[in-house]
Amino acid sequence: MSNTVELLNKEISQPDLWNTPERAKVVLQEKAKLTSLLKKFDDIISSYNDIVEFETLFSKNQESDKDFDLDILKEAESILEKANTLKTECLFSEKYDSNNCFIDLNSGAGGTESNDWCSMMLRMYIRFAEKLKLSCDIIGVVDGEETGIKSCSIKIEGLNSYAWFKNESGVHRLVRISPFNAAKKRMTSFASAWVYPEINDDNDVEINKQDLRIDTFRASGSGGQHVNTTESAIRITHLPTNIVVQCQNEKSQHRNKETAMKVLKARLYALKLQQKKQQTDQQNTEKGAISWGNQIRSYVMQPYQLVKDLRINYEEYDVKKVLDGNLNNFIFKKLSSDVKQNNE
């Protein structure tokens, strides 16, 4: 990796590079990515060496100390978590992996139970983003009649946001004893996630203003951060595809429109990718029916504990831990599987 950075530095020093802006952009992005990975690797090694040094000095001068041992254990666990994160980041290689991303959540078959499951998924992704030190902003939400949410759109911001979340697209199935069922029956419910990158390059997505219908309305419900009585909320309909996006989380109509346009551009690019994948028969569309046949992961809370990624047959047994945002292993396993398939 260090050798690659040296080669990139040599290329950057060549005056001819700047005659081709696209190539210069790629080289600079690749250098930034590798430099970041190397820094994280050096930090992990430094932290590990510090632990070894402290342990050696302490063992020579004092008897066993439980508090010290616990501190060392916590630091070791922190290093392991950072190492696992770095291991996953080394697999990020697609065009928009470094970009921010949007996630659309929708409840499916199951009514109130599915609405509650949709809100649980929202919490899971917010917690996962927090663990990665990424910011999460709720753009809009439609509440369920009794509890939970029918749908929600969120934006994840920070380096590699799309890479971390892109494989969450699909239908997620929950099996549990329903707290909303008087007979305490075991219920199955579904919710879907659709993840797509924020697009900053206008060359990838062209939007004709004549293809847009823009409506304003009053922000309402718990989804808006600043619910008000002015028509600051924006709804944009892309007429050729019938894609509808809306944003109501800002006080300013202008800022809501700006965010909605970013979401629309990202959705159109995601649609473009889906169509390409369908044409090459690499995979089915990720926005199939939200029911039995299109699942990517199942979460079973009763009669046993199990979270299983059905695409790669990877399982974990601590459901609560996963729902608290510990998705790193699932992300790494899926990315590793994709790399292996691409190399075959």
mmCIF file of C-alpha atoms in Angstrom:
data_model
loop_
_atom_site.group_PDB
_atom_site.id
_atom_site.type_symbol
_atom_site.label_atom_id
_atom_site.label_comp_id
_atom_site.label_asym_id
_atom_site.label_seq_id
_atom_site.Cartn_x
_atom_site.Cartn_y
_atom_site.Cartn_z
ATOM 1 C CA MET A 1 0.000 0.000 0.000
ATOM 2 C CA SER A 2 2.882 2.377 0.832
ATOM 3 C CA ASN A 3 4.474 1.582 -2.520
ATOM 4 C CA THR A 4 1.226 2.433 -4.286
ATOM 5 C CA VAL A 5 1.089 5.816 -2.539
ATOM 6 C CA GLU A 6 4.658 6.515 -3.680
ATOM 7 C CA LEU A 7 3.708 5.696 -7.266
ATOM 8 C CA LEU A 8 0.674 7.964 -7.024
ATOM 9 C CA ASN A 9 2.845 10.789 -5.655
ATOM 10 C CA LYS A 10 5.166 10.421 -8.643
ATOM 11 C CA GLU A 11 2.205 10.609 -10.996
ATOM 12 C CA ILE A 12 0.872 13.688 -9.191
ATOM 13 C CA SER A 13 4.240 15.401 -9.615
ATOM 14 C CA GLN A 14 4.033 15.023 -13.408
ATOM 15 C CA PRO A 15 2.755 18.253 -15.068
ATOM 16 C CA ASP A 16 0.984 16.269 -17.805
ATOM 17 C CA LEU A 17 -1.431 14.779 -15.267
ATOM 18 C CA TRP A 18 -3.327 18.049 -14.932
ATOM 19 C CA ASN A 19 -4.057 18.084 -18.658
ATOM 20 C CA THR A 20 -6.568 15.297 -17.957
ATOM 21 C CA PRO A 21 -8.740 16.494 -15.034
ATOM 22 C CA GLU A 22 -10.683 13.227 -14.805
ATOM 23 C CA ARG A 23 -7.501 11.189 -14.327
ATOM 24 C CA ALA A 24 -6.148 13.742 -11.840
ATOM 25 C CA LYS A 25 -9.354 13.456 -9.820
ATOM 26 C CA VAL A 26 -9.104 9.649 -9.714
ATOM 27 C CA VAL A 27 -5.432 9.749 -8.674
ATOM 28 C CA LEU A 28 -6.040 12.274 -5.889
ATOM 29 C CA GLN A 29 -9.015 10.317 -4.559
ATOM 30 C CA GLU A 30 -7.053 7.058 -4.580
ATOM 31 C CA LYS A 31 -4.135 8.693 -2.778
ATOM 32 C CA ALA A 32 -6.463 10.176 -0.132
ATOM 33 C CA LYS A 33 -8.107 6.786 0.403
ATOM 34 C CA LEU A 34 -4.821 4.876 0.770
ATOM 35 C CA THR A 35 -3.270 7.578 2.961
ATOM 36 C CA SER A 36 -6.269 7.381 5.292
ATOM 37 C CA LEU A 37 -6.013 3.579 5.499
ATOM 38 C CA LEU A 38 -2.276 3.746 6.220
ATOM 39 C CA LYS A 39 -2.810 6.294 8.998
ATOM 40 C CA LYS A 40 -5.450 4.088 10.611
ATOM 41 C CA PHE A 41 -3.123 1.094 10.343
ATOM 42 C CA ASP A 42 -0.271 3.050 11.967
ATOM 43 C CA ASP A 43 -2.606 4.200 14.765
ATOM 44 C CA ILE A 44 -3.633 0.593 15.469
ATOM 45 C CA ILE A 45 -0.008 -0.567 15.593
ATOM 46 C CA SER A 46 0.903 2.345 17.869
ATOM 47 C CA SER A 47 -1.972 1.563 20.257
ATOM 48 C CA TYR A 48 -1.004 -2.108 20.332
ATOM 49 C CA ASN A 49 2.630 -1.254 21.129
ATOM 50 C CA ASP A 50 1.477 1.054 23.930
ATOM 51 C CA ILE A 51 -0.525 -1.785 25.510
ATOM 52 C CA VAL A 52 2.443 -4.139 25.343
ATOM 53 C CA GLU A 53 4.714 -1.510 26.890
ATOM 54 C CA PHE A 54 2.282 -0.641 29.712
ATOM 55 C CA GLU A 55 1.688 -4.306 30.487
ATOM 56 C CA THR A 56 5.420 -5.002 30.615
ATOM 57 C CA LEU A 57 6.182 -2.049 32.893
ATOM 58 C CA PHE A 58 3.258 -2.747 35.212
ATOM 59 C CA SER A 59 4.038 -6.446 35.569
ATOM 60 C CA LYS A 60 7.604 -5.642 36.608
ATOM 61 C CA ASN A 61 6.714 -3.071 39.254
ATOM 62 C CA GLN A 62 3.413 -4.164 40.791
ATOM 63 C CA GLU A 63 1.246 -7.074 41.649
ATOM 64 C CA SER A 64 -1.883 -7.901 39.684
ATOM 65 C CA ASP A 65 -4.429 -5.056 39.633
ATOM 66 C CA LYS A 66 -7.997 -5.795 38.513
ATOM 67 C CA ASP A 67 -8.720 -2.207 37.457
ATOM 68 C CA PHE A 68 -5.553 -2.083 35.380
ATOM 69 C CA ASP A 69 -6.367 -5.441 33.794
ATOM 70 C CA LEU A 70 -9.857 -4.207 32.897
ATOM 71 C CA ASP A 71 -8.420 -1.058 31.322
ATOM 72 C CA ILE A 72 -6.022 -3.144 29.255
ATOM 73 C CA LEU A 73 -8.865 -5.446 28.195
ATOM 74 C CA LYS A 74 -11.054 -2.497 27.132
ATOM 75 C CA GLU A 75 -8.192 -1.006 25.143
ATOM 76 C CA ALA A 76 -7.526 -4.358 23.486
ATOM 77 C CA GLU A 77 -11.209 -4.652 22.527
ATOM 78 C CA SER A 78 -11.092 -1.125 21.103
ATOM 79 C CA ILE A 79 -8.047 -2.011 19.009
ATOM 80 C CA LEU A 80 -9.743 -5.161 17.741
ATOM 81 C CA GLU A 81 -12.836 -3.164 16.748
ATOM 82 C CA LYS A 82 -10.683 -0.627 14.888
ATOM 83 C CA ALA A 83 -8.810 -3.445 13.150
ATOM 84 C CA ASN A 84 -12.071 -5.054 12.024
ATOM 85 C CA THR A 85 -13.292 -1.704 10.717
ATOM 86 C CA LEU A 86 -10.045 -1.178 8.803
ATOM 87 C CA LYS A 87 -10.253 -4.700 7.391
ATOM 88 C CA THR A 88 -13.692 -3.880 6.008
ATOM 89 C CA GLU A 89 -12.629 -0.499 4.615
ATOM 90 C CA CYS A 90 -9.893 -2.197 2.595
ATOM 91 C CA LEU A 91 -12.684 -3.805 0.528
ATOM 92 C CA PHE A 92 -14.236 -0.478 -0.511
ATOM 93 C CA SER A 93 -13.457 -0.099 -4.206
ATOM 94 C CA GLU A 94 -16.559 0.940 -6.186
ATOM 95 C CA LYS A 95 -17.026 4.340 -7.803
ATOM 96 C CA TYR A 96 -19.268 5.967 -5.212
ATOM 97 C CA ASP A 97 -18.139 4.060 -2.112
ATOM 98 C CA SER A 98 -16.668 7.191 -0.522
ATOM 99 C CA ASN A 99 -19.871 9.234 -0.989
ATOM 100 C CA ASN A 100 -22.674 10.130 1.379
ATOM 101 C CA CYS A 101 -25.795 8.028 0.932
ATOM 102 C CA PHE A 102 -29.557 8.000 1.334
ATOM 103 C CA ILE A 103 -31.626 5.181 2.830
ATOM 104 C CA ASP A 104 -35.346 4.707 2.217
ATOM 105 C CA LEU A 105 -37.141 2.475 4.722
ATOM 106 C CA ASN A 106 -40.640 1.114 4.056
ATOM 107 C CA SER A 107 -42.807 -1.170 6.164
ATOM 108 C CA GLY A 108 -44.344 -4.142 4.379
ATOM 109 C CA ALA A 109 -46.774 -6.968 5.068
ATOM 110 C CA GLY A 110 -47.712 -7.025 8.758
ATOM 111 C CA GLY A 111 -49.502 -3.737 9.534
ATOM 112 C CA THR A 112 -48.713 -2.321 12.970
ATOM 113 C CA GLU A 113 -46.096 -4.985 13.597
ATOM 114 C CA SER A 114 -44.245 -4.069 10.381
ATOM 115 C CA ASN A 115 -44.464 -0.360 11.193
ATOM 116 C CA ASP A 116 -42.791 -1.062 14.523
ATOM 117 C CA TRP A 117 -40.169 -3.204 12.765
ATOM 118 C CA CYS A 118 -39.487 -0.357 10.339
ATOM 119 C CA SER A 119 -38.810 1.994 13.275
ATOM 120 C CA MET A 120 -36.510 -0.636 14.819
ATOM 121 C CA MET A 121 -34.528 -0.778 11.575
ATOM 122 C CA LEU A 122 -34.242 3.013 11.587
ATOM 123 C CA ARG A 123 -32.810 2.885 15.100
ATOM 124 C CA MET A 124 -30.401 0.089 14.070
ATOM 125 C CA TYR A 125 -29.013 2.124 11.181
ATOM 126 C CA ILE A 126 -28.727 5.296 13.257
ATOM 127 C CA ARG A 127 -26.768 3.375 15.910
ATOM 128 C CA PHE A 128 -24.548 1.793 13.240
ATOM 129 C CA ALA A 129 -23.822 5.235 11.772
ATOM 130 C CA GLU A 130 -22.959 6.574 15.226
ATOM 131 C CA LYS A 131 -20.489 3.735 15.801
ATOM 132 C CA LEU A 132 -18.815 4.655 12.506
ATOM 133 C CA LYS A 133 -18.812 8.346 13.510
ATOM 134 C CA LEU A 134 -21.057 9.176 10.556
ATOM 135 C CA SER A 135 -23.850 11.735 10.850
ATOM 136 C CA CYS A 136 -27.472 10.797 10.239
ATOM 137 C CA ASP A 137 -30.253 13.206 9.294
ATOM 138 C CA ILE A 138 -33.927 12.251 8.950
ATOM 139 C CA ILE A 139 -35.222 13.886 5.756
ATOM 140 C CA GLY A 140 -38.844 12.817 6.062
ATOM 141 C CA VAL A 141 -41.025 10.246 7.770
ATOM 142 C CA VAL A 142 -44.590 8.929 7.572
ATOM 143 C CA ASP A 143 -45.811 7.703 10.962
ATOM 144 C CA GLY A 144 -47.843 4.533 11.446
ATOM 145 C CA GLU A 145 -51.453 4.803 12.633
ATOM 146 C CA GLU A 146 -50.799 3.187 16.027
ATOM 147 C CA THR A 147 -47.035 3.010 16.389
ATOM 148 C CA GLY A 148 -43.810 2.924 14.435
ATOM 149 C CA ILE A 149 -43.345 4.335 10.941
ATOM 150 C CA LYS A 150 -44.707 3.454 7.522
ATOM 151 C CA SER A 151 -41.751 4.961 5.680
ATOM 152 C CA CYS A 152 -38.705 7.082 6.280
ATOM 153 C CA SER A 153 -35.860 8.664 4.307
ATOM 154 C CA ILE A 154 -32.527 9.399 5.962
ATOM 155 C CA LYS A 155 -29.200 10.800 4.823
ATOM 156 C CA ILE A 156 -25.909 9.362 6.082
ATOM 157 C CA GLU A 157 -22.962 11.745 5.794
ATOM 158 C CA GLY A 158 -19.267 11.026 6.131
ATOM 159 C CA LEU A 159 -16.438 9.253 4.330
ATOM 160 C CA ASN A 160 -17.459 5.836 2.923
ATOM 161 C CA SER A 161 -21.104 6.176 3.993
ATOM 162 C CA TYR A 162 -22.366 4.462 0.842
ATOM 163 C CA ALA A 163 -19.805 1.660 1.077
ATOM 164 C CA TRP A 164 -20.881 0.827 4.619
ATOM 165 C CA PHE A 165 -24.610 0.748 3.887
ATOM 166 C CA LYS A 166 -24.955 -0.236 0.216
ATOM 167 C CA ASN A 167 -25.470 -3.952 0.870
ATOM 168 C CA GLU A 168 -28.383 -3.268 3.231
ATOM 169 C CA SER A 169 -30.723 -2.825 0.248
ATOM 170 C CA GLY A 170 -33.443 -5.459 0.286
ATOM 171 C CA VAL A 171 -36.187 -6.936 2.446
ATOM 172 C CA HIS A 172 -35.563 -7.602 6.152
ATOM 173 C CA ARG A 173 -37.763 -10.115 8.015
ATOM 174 C CA LEU A 174 -38.528 -10.082 11.744
ATOM 175 C CA VAL A 175 -39.972 -13.027 13.696
ATOM 176 C CA ARG A 176 -41.008 -12.414 17.318
ATOM 177 C CA ILE A 177 -43.838 -12.675 19.816
ATOM 178 C CA SER A 178 -45.764 -9.535 18.984
ATOM 179 C CA PRO A 179 -46.235 -6.977 21.792
ATOM 180 C CA PHE A 180 -49.323 -5.807 19.878
ATOM 181 C CA ASN A 181 -51.064 -9.186 19.857
ATOM 182 C CA ALA A 182 -53.246 -9.913 22.901
ATOM 183 C CA ALA A 183 -52.798 -13.657 22.422
ATOM 184 C CA LYS A 184 -48.994 -13.212 22.384
ATOM 185 C CA LYS A 185 -48.720 -15.005 19.071
ATOM 186 C CA ARG A 186 -45.479 -15.293 17.157
ATOM 187 C CA MET A 187 -45.677 -12.902 14.207
ATOM 188 C CA THR A 188 -43.659 -12.397 11.027
ATOM 189 C CA SER A 189 -43.243 -8.899 9.626
ATOM 190 C CA PHE A 190 -41.253 -7.259 6.856
ATOM 191 C CA ALA A 191 -39.611 -3.943 6.052
ATOM 192 C CA SER A 192 -37.370 -2.917 3.185
ATOM 193 C CA ALA A 193 -34.280 -0.745 2.880
ATOM 194 C CA TRP A 194 -33.138 0.906 -0.320
ATOM 195 C CA VAL A 195 -29.667 2.486 -0.225
ATOM 196 C CA TYR A 196 -28.277 4.765 -2.929
ATOM 197 C CA PRO A 197 -25.296 7.155 -3.111
ATOM 198 C CA GLU A 198 -25.418 10.929 -3.173
ATOM 199 C CA ILE A 199 -24.339 12.007 -6.667
ATOM 200 C CA ASN A 200 -22.068 15.031 -6.967
ATOM 201 C CA ASP A 201 -21.159 14.569 -10.642
ATOM 202 C CA ASP A 202 -23.812 16.005 -12.977
ATOM 203 C CA ASN A 203 -22.373 13.978 -15.862
ATOM 204 C CA ASP A 204 -23.804 10.772 -14.372
ATOM 205 C CA VAL A 205 -27.385 12.004 -14.055
ATOM 206 C CA GLU A 206 -29.044 14.606 -16.244
ATOM 207 C CA ILE A 207 -32.372 16.050 -15.109
ATOM 208 C CA ASN A 208 -34.561 18.069 -17.444
ATOM 209 C CA LYS A 209 -36.452 20.723 -15.485
ATOM 210 C CA GLN A 210 -39.450 20.198 -17.769
ATOM 211 C CA ASP A 211 -39.690 16.645 -16.395
ATOM 212 C CA LEU A 212 -40.267 17.897 -12.851
ATOM 213 C CA ARG A 213 -43.404 18.832 -10.941
ATOM 214 C CA ILE A 214 -42.580 20.725 -7.749
ATOM 215 C CA ASP A 215 -45.179 21.124 -5.000
ATOM 216 C CA THR A 216 -44.942 22.888 -1.654
ATOM 217 C CA PHE A 217 -46.806 21.941 1.512
ATOM 218 C CA ARG A 218 -46.747 22.501 5.240
ATOM 219 C CA ALA A 219 -44.362 20.362 7.249
ATOM 220 C CA SER A 220 -46.237 18.173 9.713
ATOM 221 C CA GLY A 221 -45.786 15.141 11.942
ATOM 222 C CA SER A 222 -42.796 13.998 13.965
ATOM 223 C CA GLY A 223 -40.669 13.596 10.840
ATOM 224 C CA GLY A 224 -39.918 17.302 10.487
ATOM 225 C CA GLN A 225 -37.229 18.709 12.709
ATOM 226 C CA HIS A 226 -38.904 22.126 12.446
ATOM 227 C CA VAL A 227 -42.638 21.489 12.032
ATOM 228 C CA ASN A 228 -44.294 24.777 11.051
ATOM 229 C CA THR A 229 -47.326 26.406 9.493
ATOM 230 C CA THR A 230 -45.570 27.810 6.396
ATOM 231 C CA GLU A 231 -45.277 25.871 3.159
ATOM 232 C CA SER A 232 -41.566 25.137 3.524
ATOM 233 C CA ALA A 233 -41.785 21.412 2.724
ATOM 234 C CA ILE A 234 -41.038 20.342 -0.847
ATOM 235 C CA ARG A 235 -42.311 17.455 -2.958
ATOM 236 C CA ILE A 236 -40.699 16.791 -6.352
ATOM 237 C CA THR A 237 -42.162 14.365 -8.880
ATOM 238 C CA HIS A 238 -40.008 13.131 -11.763
ATOM 239 C CA LEU A 239 -42.688 12.615 -14.400
ATOM 240 C CA PRO A 240 -40.893 10.143 -16.740
ATOM 241 C CA THR A 241 -40.199 7.663 -13.913
ATOM 242 C CA ASN A 242 -42.935 8.721 -11.452
ATOM 243 C CA ILE A 243 -40.292 8.902 -8.708
ATOM 244 C CA VAL A 244 -41.495 11.153 -5.879
ATOM 245 C CA VAL A 245 -39.212 12.664 -3.249
ATOM 246 C CA GLN A 246 -40.031 15.059 -0.464
ATOM 247 C CA CYS A 247 -38.123 16.925 2.211
ATOM 248 C CA GLN A 248 -39.442 18.804 5.242
ATOM 249 C CA ASN A 249 -36.647 18.743 7.800
ATOM 250 C CA GLU A 250 -35.410 22.323 7.200
ATOM 251 C CA LYS A 251 -37.124 25.643 7.965
ATOM 252 C CA SER A 252 -36.020 27.000 4.608
ATOM 253 C CA GLN A 253 -37.993 26.017 1.504
ATOM 254 C CA HIS A 254 -34.856 26.611 -0.569
ATOM 255 C CA ARG A 255 -32.790 24.181 1.509
ATOM 256 C CA ASN A 256 -35.550 21.574 1.440
ATOM 257 C CA LYS A 257 -35.674 21.889 -2.358
ATOM 258 C CA GLU A 258 -31.895 21.540 -2.572
ATOM 259 C CA THR A 259 -31.963 18.378 -0.458
ATOM 260 C CA ALA A 260 -34.907 16.944 -2.409
ATOM 261 C CA MET A 261 -33.046 17.482 -5.695
ATOM 262 C CA LYS A 262 -30.033 15.632 -4.300
ATOM 263 C CA VAL A 263 -32.267 12.740 -3.279
ATOM 264 C CA LEU A 264 -33.917 12.688 -6.708
ATOM 265 C CA LYS A 265 -30.572 12.672 -8.493
ATOM 266 C CA ALA A 266 -29.383 9.823 -6.274
ATOM 267 C CA ARG A 267 -32.567 7.804 -6.881
ATOM 268 C CA LEU A 268 -32.314 8.259 -10.643
ATOM 269 C CA TYR A 269 -28.735 7.032 -10.545
ATOM 270 C CA ALA A 270 -29.768 4.049 -8.412
ATOM 271 C CA LEU A 271 -32.522 3.282 -10.928
ATOM 272 C CA LYS A 272 -29.948 3.458 -13.716
ATOM 273 C CA LEU A 273 -27.766 0.931 -11.881
ATOM 274 C CA GLN A 274 -30.725 -1.383 -11.271
ATOM 275 C CA GLN A 275 -31.652 -1.368 -14.941
ATOM 276 C CA LYS A 276 -28.076 -2.143 -15.903
ATOM 277 C CA LYS A 277 -27.933 -5.054 -13.467
ATOM 278 C CA GLN A 278 -31.202 -6.432 -14.773
ATOM 279 C CA GLN A 279 -29.987 -6.243 -18.348
ATOM 280 C CA THR A 280 -26.839 -8.201 -17.536
ATOM 281 C CA ASP A 281 -28.759 -10.681 -15.334
ATOM 282 C CA GLN A 282 -26.382 -10.084 -12.429
ATOM 283 C CA GLN A 283 -29.203 -9.708 -9.932
ATOM 284 C CA ASN A 284 -32.884 -8.958 -9.630
ATOM 285 C CA THR A 285 -34.204 -5.562 -8.795
ATOM 286 C CA GLU A 286 -33.732 -4.677 -5.126
ATOM 287 C CA LYS A 287 -37.170 -3.094 -4.876
ATOM 288 C CA GLY A 288 -39.295 -6.187 -5.239
ATOM 289 C CA ALA A 289 -42.399 -6.951 -3.214
ATOM 290 C CA ILE A 290 -41.858 -6.502 0.513
ATOM 291 C CA SER A 291 -42.750 -10.072 1.458
ATOM 292 C CA TRP A 292 -41.412 -13.622 1.717
ATOM 293 C CA GLY A 293 -39.654 -13.946 -1.614
ATOM 294 C CA ASN A 294 -37.199 -11.038 -1.589
ATOM 295 C CA GLN A 295 -35.442 -11.292 1.759
ATOM 296 C CA ILE A 296 -31.779 -10.559 2.353
ATOM 297 C CA ARG A 297 -31.718 -10.993 6.136
ATOM 298 C CA SER A 298 -33.948 -12.531 8.812
ATOM 299 C CA TYR A 299 -34.019 -11.607 12.504
ATOM 300 C CA VAL A 300 -35.587 -14.274 14.740
ATOM 301 C CA MET A 301 -36.224 -13.291 18.380
ATOM 302 C CA GLN A 302 -38.542 -16.177 19.355
ATOM 303 C CA PRO A 303 -38.539 -19.160 19.777
ATOM 304 C CA TYR A 304 -34.748 -18.867 19.368
ATOM 305 C CA GLN A 305 -32.239 -16.091 18.725
ATOM 306 C CA LEU A 306 -30.780 -15.827 15.222
ATOM 307 C CA VAL A 307 -29.838 -13.203 12.640
ATOM 308 C CA LYS A 308 -29.057 -14.716 9.242
ATOM 309 C CA ASP A 309 -27.923 -13.109 6.003
ATOM 310 C CA LEU A 310 -29.652 -15.279 3.423
ATOM 311 C CA ARG A 311 -27.363 -14.158 0.586
ATOM 312 C CA ILE A 312 -24.194 -15.567 2.123
ATOM 313 C CA ASN A 313 -25.541 -17.906 4.850
ATOM 314 C CA TYR A 314 -23.780 -15.954 7.599
ATOM 315 C CA GLU A 315 -25.357 -16.167 11.068
ATOM 316 C CA GLU A 316 -25.075 -14.460 14.448
ATOM 317 C CA TYR A 317 -27.018 -15.339 17.588
ATOM 318 C CA ASP A 318 -27.094 -12.097 19.592
ATOM 319 C CA VAL A 319 -30.109 -10.372 18.014
ATOM 320 C CA LYS A 320 -30.086 -7.473 20.492
ATOM 321 C CA LYS A 321 -26.458 -6.706 19.683
ATOM 322 C CA VAL A 322 -27.213 -6.586 15.957
ATOM 323 C CA LEU A 323 -30.283 -4.387 16.484
ATOM 324 C CA ASP A 324 -28.078 -2.069 18.548
ATOM 325 C CA GLY A 325 -26.110 -1.369 15.371
ATOM 326 C CA ASN A 326 -23.370 -3.995 15.420
ATOM 327 C CA LEU A 327 -23.467 -4.772 11.695
ATOM 328 C CA ASN A 328 -19.747 -4.767 10.938
ATOM 329 C CA ASN A 329 -19.423 -8.543 10.586
ATOM 330 C CA PHE A 330 -22.378 -8.752 8.203
ATOM 331 C CA ILE A 331 -20.950 -5.942 6.070
ATOM 332 C CA PHE A 332 -17.481 -7.507 5.945
ATOM 333 C CA LYS A 333 -18.762 -10.992 5.105
ATOM 334 C CA LYS A 334 -20.957 -9.697 2.273
ATOM 335 C CA LEU A 335 -18.196 -7.533 0.785
ATOM 336 C CA SER A 336 -15.734 -10.434 1.015
ATOM 337 C CA SER A 337 -18.214 -12.689 -0.758
ATOM 338 C CA ASP A 338 -18.692 -10.115 -3.524
ATOM 339 C CA VAL A 339 -14.930 -9.775 -4.032
ATOM 340 C CA LYS A 340 -14.549 -13.551 -4.217
ATOM 341 C CA GLN A 341 -17.349 -13.865 -6.788
ATOM 342 C CA ASN A 342 -15.899 -11.068 -8.917
ATOM 343 C CA ASN A 343 -12.504 -12.783 -8.960
ATOM 344 C CA GLU A 344 -13.857 -16.172 -10.001
#
